[in-house]
PDB file of N, CA and C in Angstrom:
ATOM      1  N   UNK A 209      -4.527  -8.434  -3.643  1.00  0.00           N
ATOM      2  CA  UNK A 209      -5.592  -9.051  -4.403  1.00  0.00           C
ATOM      3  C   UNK A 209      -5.964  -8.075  -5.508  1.00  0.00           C
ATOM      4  N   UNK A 210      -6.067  -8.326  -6.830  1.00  0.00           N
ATOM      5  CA  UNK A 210      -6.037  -7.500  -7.602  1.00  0.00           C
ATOM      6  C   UNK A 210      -7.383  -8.444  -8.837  1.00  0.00           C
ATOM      7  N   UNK A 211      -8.230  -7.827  -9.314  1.00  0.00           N
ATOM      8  CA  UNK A 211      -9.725  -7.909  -9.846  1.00  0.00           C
ATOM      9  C   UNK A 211      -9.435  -6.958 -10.681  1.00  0.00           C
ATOM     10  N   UNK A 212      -8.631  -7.719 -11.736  1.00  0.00           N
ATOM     11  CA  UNK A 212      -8.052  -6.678 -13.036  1.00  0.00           C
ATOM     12  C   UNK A 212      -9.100  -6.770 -14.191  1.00  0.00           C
ATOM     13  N   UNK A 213     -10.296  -7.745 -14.166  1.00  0.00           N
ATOM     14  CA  UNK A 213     -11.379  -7.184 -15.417  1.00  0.00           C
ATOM     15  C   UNK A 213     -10.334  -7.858 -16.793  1.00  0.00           C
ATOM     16  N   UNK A 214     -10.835  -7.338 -17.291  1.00  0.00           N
ATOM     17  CA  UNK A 214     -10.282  -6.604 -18.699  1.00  0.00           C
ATOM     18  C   UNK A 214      -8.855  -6.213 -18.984  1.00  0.00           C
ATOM     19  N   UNK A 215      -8.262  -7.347 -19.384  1.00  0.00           N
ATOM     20  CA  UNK A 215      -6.402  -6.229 -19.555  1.00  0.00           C
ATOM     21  C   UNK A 215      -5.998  -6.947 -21.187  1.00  0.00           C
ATOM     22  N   UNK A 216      -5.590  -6.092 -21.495  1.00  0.00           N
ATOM     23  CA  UNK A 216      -5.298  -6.058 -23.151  1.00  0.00           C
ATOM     24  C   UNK A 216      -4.098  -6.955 -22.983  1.00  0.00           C
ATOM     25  N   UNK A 217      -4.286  -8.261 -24.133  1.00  0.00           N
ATOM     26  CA  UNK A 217      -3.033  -8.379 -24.262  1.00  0.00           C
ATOM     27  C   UNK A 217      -1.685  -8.566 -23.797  1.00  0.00           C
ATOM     28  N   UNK A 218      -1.272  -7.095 -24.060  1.00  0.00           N
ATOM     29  CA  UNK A 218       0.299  -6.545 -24.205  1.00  0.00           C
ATOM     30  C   UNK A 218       0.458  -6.695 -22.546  1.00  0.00           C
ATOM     31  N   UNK A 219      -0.568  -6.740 -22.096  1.00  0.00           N
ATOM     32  CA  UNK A 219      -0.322  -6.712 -20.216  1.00  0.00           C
ATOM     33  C   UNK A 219      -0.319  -7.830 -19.628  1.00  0.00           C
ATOM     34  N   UNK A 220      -0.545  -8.605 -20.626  1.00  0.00           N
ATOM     35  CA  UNK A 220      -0.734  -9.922 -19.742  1.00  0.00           C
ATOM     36  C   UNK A 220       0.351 -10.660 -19.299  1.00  0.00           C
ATOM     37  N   UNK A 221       1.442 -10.365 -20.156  1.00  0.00           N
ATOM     38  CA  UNK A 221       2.444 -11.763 -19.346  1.00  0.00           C
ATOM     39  C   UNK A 221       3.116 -10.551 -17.897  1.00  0.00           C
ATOM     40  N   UNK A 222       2.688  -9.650 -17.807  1.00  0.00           N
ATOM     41  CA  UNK A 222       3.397  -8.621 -16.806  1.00  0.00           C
ATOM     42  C   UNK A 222       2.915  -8.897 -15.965  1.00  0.00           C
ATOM     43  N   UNK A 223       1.139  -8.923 -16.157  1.00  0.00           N
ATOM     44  CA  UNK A 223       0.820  -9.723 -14.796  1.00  0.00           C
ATOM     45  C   UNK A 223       0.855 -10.937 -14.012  1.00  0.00           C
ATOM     46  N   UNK A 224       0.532 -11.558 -15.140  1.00  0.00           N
ATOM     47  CA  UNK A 224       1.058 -12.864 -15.068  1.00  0.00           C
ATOM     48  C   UNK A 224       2.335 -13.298 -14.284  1.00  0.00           C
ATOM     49  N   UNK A 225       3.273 -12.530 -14.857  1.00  0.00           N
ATOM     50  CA  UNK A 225       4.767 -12.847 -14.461  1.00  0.00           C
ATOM     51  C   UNK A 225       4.971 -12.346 -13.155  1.00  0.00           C
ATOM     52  N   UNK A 226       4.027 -11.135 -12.347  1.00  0.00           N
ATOM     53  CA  UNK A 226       4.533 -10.670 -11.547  1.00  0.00           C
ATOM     54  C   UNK A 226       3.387 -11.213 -10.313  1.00  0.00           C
ATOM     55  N   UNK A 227       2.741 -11.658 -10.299  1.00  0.00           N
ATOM     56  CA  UNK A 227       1.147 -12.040  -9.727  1.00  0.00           C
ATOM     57  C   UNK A 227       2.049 -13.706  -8.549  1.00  0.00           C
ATOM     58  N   UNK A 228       1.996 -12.916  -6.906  1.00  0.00           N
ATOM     59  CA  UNK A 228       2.166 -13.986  -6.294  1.00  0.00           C
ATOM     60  C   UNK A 228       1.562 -15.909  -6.501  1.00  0.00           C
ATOM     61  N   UNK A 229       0.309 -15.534  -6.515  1.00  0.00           N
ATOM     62  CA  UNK A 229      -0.557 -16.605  -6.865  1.00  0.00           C
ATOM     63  C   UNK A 229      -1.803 -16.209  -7.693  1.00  0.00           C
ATOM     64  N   UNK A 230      -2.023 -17.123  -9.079  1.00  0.00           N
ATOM     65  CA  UNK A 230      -2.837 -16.659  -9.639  1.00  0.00           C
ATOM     66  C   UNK A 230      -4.117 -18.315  -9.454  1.00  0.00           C
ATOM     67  N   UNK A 231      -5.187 -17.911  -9.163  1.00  0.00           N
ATOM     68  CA  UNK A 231      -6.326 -18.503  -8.490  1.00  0.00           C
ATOM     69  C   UNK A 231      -7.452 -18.202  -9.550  1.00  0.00           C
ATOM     70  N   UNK A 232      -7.684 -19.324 -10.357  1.00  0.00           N
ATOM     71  CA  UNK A 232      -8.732 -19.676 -11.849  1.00  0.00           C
ATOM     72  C   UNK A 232      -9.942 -20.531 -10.803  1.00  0.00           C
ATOM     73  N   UNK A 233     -11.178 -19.933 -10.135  1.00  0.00           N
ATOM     74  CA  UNK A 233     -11.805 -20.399  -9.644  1.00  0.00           C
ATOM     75  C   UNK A 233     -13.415 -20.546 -10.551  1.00  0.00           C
ATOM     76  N   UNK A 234     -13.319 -20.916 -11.831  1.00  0.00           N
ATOM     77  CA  UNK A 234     -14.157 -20.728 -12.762  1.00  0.00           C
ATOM     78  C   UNK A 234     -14.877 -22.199 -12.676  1.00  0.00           C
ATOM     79  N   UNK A 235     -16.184 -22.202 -12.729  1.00  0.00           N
ATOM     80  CA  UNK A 235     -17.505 -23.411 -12.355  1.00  0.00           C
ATOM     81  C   UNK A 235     -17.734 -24.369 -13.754  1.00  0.00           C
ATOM     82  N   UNK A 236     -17.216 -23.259 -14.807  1.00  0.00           N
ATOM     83  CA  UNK A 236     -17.333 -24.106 -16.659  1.00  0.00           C
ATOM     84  C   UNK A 236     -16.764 -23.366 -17.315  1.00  0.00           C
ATOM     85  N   UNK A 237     -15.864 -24.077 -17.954  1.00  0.00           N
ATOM     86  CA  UNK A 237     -14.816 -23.486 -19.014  1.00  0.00           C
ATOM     87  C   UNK A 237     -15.081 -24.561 -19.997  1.00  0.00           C
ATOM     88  N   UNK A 238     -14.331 -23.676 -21.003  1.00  0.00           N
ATOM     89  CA  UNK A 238     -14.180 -23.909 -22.335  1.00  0.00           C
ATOM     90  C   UNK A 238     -12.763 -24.991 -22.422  1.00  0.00           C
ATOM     91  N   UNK A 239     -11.614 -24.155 -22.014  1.00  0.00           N
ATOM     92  CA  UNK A 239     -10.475 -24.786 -22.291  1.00  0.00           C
ATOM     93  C   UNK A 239      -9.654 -24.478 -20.994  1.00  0.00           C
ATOM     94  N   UNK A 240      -9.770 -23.221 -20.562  1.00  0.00           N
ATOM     95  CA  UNK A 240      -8.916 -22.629 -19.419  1.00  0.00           C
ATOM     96  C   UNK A 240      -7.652 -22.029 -19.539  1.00  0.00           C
ATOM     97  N   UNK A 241      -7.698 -21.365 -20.788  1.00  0.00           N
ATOM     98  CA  UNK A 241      -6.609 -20.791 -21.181  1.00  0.00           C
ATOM     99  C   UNK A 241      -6.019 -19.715 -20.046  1.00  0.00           C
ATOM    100  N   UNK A 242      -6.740 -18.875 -19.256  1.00  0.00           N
ATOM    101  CA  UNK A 242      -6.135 -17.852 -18.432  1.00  0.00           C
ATOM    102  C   UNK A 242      -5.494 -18.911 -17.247  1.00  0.00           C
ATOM    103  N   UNK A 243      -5.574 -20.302 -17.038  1.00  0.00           N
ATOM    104  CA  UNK A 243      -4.455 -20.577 -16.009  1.00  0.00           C
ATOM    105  C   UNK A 243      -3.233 -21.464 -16.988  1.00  0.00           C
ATOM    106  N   UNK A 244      -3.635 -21.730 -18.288  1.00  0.00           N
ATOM    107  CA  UNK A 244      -2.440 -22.088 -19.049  1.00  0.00           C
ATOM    108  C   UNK A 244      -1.289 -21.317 -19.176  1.00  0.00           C
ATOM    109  N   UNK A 245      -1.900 -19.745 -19.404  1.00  0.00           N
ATOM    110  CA  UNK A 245      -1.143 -18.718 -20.160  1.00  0.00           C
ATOM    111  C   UNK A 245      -0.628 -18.058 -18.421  1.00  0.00           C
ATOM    112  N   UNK A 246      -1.117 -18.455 -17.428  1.00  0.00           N
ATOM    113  CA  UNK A 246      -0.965 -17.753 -15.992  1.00  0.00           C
ATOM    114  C   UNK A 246       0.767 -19.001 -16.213  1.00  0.00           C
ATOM    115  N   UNK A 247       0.510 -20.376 -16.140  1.00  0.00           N
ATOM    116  CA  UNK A 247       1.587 -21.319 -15.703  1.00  0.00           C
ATOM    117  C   UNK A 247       2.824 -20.759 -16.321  1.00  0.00           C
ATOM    118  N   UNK A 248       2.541 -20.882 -17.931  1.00  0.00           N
ATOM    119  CA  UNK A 248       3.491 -20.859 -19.089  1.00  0.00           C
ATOM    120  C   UNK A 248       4.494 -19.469 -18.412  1.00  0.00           C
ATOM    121  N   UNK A 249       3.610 -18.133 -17.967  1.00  0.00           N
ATOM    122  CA  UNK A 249       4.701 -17.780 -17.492  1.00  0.00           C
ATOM    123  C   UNK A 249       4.921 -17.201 -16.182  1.00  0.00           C
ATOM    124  N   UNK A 250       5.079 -18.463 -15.788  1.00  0.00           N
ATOM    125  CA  UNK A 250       5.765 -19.165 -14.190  1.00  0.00           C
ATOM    126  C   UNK A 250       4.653 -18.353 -13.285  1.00  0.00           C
ATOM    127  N   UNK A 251       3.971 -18.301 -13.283  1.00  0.00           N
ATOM    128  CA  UNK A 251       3.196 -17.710 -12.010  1.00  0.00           C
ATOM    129  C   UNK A 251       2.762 -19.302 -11.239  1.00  0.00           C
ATOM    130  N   UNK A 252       2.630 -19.588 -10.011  1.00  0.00           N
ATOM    131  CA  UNK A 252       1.861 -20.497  -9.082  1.00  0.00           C
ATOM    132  C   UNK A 252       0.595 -20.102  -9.746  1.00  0.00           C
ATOM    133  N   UNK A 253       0.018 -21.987 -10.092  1.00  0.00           N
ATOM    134  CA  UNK A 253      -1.619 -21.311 -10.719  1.00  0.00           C
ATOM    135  C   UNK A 253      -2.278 -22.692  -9.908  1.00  0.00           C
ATOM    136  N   UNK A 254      -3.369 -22.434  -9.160  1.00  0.00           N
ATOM    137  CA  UNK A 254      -4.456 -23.068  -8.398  1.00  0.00           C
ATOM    138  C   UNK A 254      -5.691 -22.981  -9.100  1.00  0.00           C
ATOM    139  N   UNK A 255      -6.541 -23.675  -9.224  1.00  0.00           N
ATOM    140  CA  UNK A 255      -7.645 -23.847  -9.800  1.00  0.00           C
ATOM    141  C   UNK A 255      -8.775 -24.612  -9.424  1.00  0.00           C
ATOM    142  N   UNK A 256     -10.058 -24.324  -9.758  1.00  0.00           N
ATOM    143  CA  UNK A 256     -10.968 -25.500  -9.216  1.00  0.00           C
ATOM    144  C   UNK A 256     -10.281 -26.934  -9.986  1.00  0.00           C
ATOM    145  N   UNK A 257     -11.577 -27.794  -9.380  1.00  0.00           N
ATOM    146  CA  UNK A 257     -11.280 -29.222 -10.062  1.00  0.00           C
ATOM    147  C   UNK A 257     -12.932 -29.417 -10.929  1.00  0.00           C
ATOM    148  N   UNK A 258     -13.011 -28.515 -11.338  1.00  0.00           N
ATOM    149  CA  UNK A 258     -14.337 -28.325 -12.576  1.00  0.00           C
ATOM    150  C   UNK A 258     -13.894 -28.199 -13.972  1.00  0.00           C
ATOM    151  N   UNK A 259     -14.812 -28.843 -14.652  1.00  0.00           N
ATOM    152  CA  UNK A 259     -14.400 -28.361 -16.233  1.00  0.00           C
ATOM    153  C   UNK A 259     -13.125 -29.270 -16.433  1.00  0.00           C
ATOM    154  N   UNK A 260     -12.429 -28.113 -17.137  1.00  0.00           N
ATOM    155  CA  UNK A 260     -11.421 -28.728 -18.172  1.00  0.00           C
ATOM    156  C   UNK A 260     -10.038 -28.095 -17.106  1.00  0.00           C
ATOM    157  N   UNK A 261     -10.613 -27.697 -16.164  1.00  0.00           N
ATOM    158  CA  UNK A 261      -9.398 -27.098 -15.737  1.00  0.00           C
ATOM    159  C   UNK A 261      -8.379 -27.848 -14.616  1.00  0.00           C
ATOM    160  N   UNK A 262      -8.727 -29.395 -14.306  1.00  0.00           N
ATOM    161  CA  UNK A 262      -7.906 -30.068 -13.888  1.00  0.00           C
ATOM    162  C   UNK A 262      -6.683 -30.601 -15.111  1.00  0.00           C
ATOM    163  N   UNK A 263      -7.298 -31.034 -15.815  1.00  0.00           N
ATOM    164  CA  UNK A 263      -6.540 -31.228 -17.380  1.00  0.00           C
ATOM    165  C   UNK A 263      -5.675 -30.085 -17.804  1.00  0.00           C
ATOM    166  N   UNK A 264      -5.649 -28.371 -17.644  1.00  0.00           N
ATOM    167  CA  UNK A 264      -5.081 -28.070 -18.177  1.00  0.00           C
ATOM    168  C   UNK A 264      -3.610 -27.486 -16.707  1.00  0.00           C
ATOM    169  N   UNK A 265      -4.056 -27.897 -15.747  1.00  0.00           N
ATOM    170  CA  UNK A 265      -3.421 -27.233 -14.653  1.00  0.00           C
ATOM    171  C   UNK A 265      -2.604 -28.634 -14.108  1.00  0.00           C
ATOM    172  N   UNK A 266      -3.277 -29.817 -14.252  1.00  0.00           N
ATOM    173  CA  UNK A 266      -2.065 -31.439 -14.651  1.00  0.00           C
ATOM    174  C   UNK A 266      -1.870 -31.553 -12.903  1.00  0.00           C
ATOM    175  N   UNK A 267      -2.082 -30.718 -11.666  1.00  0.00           N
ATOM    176  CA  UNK A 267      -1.614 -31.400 -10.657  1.00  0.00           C
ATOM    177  C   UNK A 267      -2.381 -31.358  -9.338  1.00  0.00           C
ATOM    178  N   UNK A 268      -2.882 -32.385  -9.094  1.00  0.00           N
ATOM    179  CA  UNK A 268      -3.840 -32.616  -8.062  1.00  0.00           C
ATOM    180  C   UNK A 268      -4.096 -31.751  -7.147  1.00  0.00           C
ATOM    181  N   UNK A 269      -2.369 -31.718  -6.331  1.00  0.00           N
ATOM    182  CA  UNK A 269      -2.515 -30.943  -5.191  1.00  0.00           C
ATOM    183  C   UNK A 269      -2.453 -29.217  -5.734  1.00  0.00           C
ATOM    184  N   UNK A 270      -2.770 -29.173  -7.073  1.00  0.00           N
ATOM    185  CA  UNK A 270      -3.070 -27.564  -7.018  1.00  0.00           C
ATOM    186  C   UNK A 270      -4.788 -27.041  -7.134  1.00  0.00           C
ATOM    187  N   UNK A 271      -5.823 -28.181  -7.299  1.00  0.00           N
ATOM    188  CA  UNK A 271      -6.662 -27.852  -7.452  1.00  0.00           C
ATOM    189  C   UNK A 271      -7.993 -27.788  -6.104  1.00  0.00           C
ATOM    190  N   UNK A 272      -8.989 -27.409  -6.336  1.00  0.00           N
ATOM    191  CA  UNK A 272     -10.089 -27.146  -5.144  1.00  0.00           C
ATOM    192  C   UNK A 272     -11.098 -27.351  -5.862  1.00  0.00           C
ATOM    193  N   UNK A 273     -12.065 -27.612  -4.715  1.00  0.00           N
ATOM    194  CA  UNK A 273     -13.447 -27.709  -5.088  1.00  0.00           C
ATOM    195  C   UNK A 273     -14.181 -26.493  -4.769  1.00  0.00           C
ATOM    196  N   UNK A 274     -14.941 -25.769  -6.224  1.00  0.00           N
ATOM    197  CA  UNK A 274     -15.205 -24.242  -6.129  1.00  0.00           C
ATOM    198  C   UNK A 274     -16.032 -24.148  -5.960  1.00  0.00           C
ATOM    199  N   UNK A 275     -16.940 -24.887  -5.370  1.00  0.00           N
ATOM    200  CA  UNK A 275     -18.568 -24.643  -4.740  1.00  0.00           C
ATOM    201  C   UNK A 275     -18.528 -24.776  -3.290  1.00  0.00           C
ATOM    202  N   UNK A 276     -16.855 -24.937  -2.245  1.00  0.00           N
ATOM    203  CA  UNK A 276     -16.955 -25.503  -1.068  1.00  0.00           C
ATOM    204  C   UNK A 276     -15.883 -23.761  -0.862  1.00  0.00           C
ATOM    205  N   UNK A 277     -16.571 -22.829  -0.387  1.00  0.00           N
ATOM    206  CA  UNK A 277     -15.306 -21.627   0.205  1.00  0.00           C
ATOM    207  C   UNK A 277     -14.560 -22.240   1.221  1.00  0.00           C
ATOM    208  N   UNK A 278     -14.611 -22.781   2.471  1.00  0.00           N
ATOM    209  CA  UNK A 278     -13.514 -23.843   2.987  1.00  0.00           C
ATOM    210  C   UNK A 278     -12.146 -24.385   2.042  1.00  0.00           C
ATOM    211  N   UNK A 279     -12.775 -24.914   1.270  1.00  0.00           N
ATOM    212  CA  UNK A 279     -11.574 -25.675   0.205  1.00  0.00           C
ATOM    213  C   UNK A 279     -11.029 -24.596  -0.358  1.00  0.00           C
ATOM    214  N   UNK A 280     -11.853 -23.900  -1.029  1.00  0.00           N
ATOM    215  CA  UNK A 280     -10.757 -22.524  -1.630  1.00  0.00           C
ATOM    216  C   UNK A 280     -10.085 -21.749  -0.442  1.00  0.00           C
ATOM    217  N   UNK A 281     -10.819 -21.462   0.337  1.00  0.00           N
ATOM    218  CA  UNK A 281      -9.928 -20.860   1.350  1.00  0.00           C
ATOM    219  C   UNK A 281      -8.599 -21.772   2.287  1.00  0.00           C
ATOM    220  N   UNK A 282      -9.015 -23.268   2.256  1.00  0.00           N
ATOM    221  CA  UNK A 282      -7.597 -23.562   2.489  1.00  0.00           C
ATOM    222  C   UNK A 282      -6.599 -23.420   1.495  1.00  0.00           C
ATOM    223  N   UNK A 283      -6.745 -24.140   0.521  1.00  0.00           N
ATOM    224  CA  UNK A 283      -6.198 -24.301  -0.650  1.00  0.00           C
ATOM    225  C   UNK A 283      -4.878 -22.610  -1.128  1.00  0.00           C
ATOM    226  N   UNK A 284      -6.044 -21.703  -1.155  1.00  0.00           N
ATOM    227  CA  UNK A 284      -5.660 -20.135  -1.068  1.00  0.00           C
ATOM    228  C   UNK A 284      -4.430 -20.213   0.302  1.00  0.00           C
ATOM    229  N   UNK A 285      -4.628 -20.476   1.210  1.00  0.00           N
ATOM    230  CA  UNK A 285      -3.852 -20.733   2.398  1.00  0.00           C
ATOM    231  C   UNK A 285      -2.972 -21.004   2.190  1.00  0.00           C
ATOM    232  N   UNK A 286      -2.844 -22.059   2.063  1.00  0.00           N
ATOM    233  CA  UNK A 286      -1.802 -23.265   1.861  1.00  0.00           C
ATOM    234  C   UNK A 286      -0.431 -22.642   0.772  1.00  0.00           C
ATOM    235  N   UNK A 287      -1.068 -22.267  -0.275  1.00  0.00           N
ATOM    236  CA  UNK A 287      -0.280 -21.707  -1.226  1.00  0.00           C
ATOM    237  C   UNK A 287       0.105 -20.266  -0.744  1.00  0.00           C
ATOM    238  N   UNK A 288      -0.244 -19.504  -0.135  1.00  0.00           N
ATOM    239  CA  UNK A 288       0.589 -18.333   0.157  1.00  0.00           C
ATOM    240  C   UNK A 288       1.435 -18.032   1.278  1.00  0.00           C
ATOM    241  N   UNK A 289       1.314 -19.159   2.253  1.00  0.00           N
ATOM    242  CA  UNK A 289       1.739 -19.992   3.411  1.00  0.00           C
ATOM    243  C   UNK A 289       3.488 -20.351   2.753  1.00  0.00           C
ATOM    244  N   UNK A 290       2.812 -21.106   2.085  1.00  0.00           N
ATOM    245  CA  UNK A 290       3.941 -22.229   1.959  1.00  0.00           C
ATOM    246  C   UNK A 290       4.909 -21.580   0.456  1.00  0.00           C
ATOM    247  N   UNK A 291       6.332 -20.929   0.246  1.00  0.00           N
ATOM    248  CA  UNK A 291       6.815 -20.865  -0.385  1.00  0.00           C
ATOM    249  C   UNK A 291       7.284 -22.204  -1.233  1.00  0.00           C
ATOM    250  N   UNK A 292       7.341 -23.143  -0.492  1.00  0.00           N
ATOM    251  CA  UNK A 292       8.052 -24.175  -1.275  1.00  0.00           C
ATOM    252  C   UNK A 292       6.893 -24.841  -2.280  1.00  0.00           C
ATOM    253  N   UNK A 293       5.591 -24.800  -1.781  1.00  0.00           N
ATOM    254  CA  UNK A 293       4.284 -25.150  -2.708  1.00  0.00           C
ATOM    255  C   UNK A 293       4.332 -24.704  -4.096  1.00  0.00           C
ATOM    256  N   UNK A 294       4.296 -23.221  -3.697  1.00  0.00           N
ATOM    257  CA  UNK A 294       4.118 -22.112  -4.699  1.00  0.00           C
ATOM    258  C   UNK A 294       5.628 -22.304  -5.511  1.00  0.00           C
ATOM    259  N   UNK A 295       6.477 -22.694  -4.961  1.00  0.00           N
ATOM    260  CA  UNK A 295       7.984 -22.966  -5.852  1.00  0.00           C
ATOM    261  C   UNK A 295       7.844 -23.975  -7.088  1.00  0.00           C
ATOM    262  N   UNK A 296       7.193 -25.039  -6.086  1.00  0.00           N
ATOM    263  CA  UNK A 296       7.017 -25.936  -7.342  1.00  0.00           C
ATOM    264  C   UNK A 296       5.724 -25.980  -8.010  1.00  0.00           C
ATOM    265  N   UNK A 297       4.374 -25.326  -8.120  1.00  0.00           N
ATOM    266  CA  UNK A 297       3.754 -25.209  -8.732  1.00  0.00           C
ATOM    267  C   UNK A 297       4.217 -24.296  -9.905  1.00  0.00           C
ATOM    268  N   UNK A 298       5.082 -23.300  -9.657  1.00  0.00           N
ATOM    269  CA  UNK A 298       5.605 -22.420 -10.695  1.00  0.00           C
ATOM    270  C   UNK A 298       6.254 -23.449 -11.641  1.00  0.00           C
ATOM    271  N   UNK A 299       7.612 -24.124 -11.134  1.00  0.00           N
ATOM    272  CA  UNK A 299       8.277 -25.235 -11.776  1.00  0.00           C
ATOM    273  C   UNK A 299       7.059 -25.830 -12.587  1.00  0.00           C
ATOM    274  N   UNK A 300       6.397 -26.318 -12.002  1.00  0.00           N
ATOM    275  CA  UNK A 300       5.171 -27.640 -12.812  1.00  0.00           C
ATOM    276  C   UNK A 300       4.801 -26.923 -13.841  1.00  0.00           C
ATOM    277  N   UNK A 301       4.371 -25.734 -13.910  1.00  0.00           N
ATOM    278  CA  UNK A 301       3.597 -24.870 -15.102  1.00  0.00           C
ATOM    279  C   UNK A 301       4.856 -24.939 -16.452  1.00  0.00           C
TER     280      UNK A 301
END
């Protein structure tokens, strides 16, 4: 579990690219660019179902409800559980 803050840039598709599951559990967004730019390169990206971020993440079974820790914590489950989930959520992005 990694609570990287702040990363410039030049670091981002590294993490991105290398990040088992990346988990956008944000209550109001703008657009949701950090799970666009998480998909684009191939990371598994899960997200609430708030905001704009069902629209930019396009698949049902990747999203949660982020006011219920149950749901994120299955959801979180489920995806690090299941390789074949996380296979094709990468694909979908």
């Amino acid at each position: 579990l990694v609570f990287a803050g702040y990363a410039p840039d030049a670091d981002l598709v590294a993490l991105y690219s290398s990040c088992e599951l990346f988990v956008f559990p944000s209550l109001h967004e703008g657009f949701g660019l950090p799970a666009l730019e998480a998909m684009a390169c191939g990371a598994p990206t899960i997200g609430s179902d708030a905001s704009s971020i069902p629209e930019v993440i396009g698949e049902r079974d990747a999203l949660f409800d982020p006011k219920r820790l149950d749901d994120i914590a299955h959801k979180l489950t489920h995806a690090l559980d299941d390789a074949g989930f996380r296979r094709a959520l990468s694909e979908h992005g």
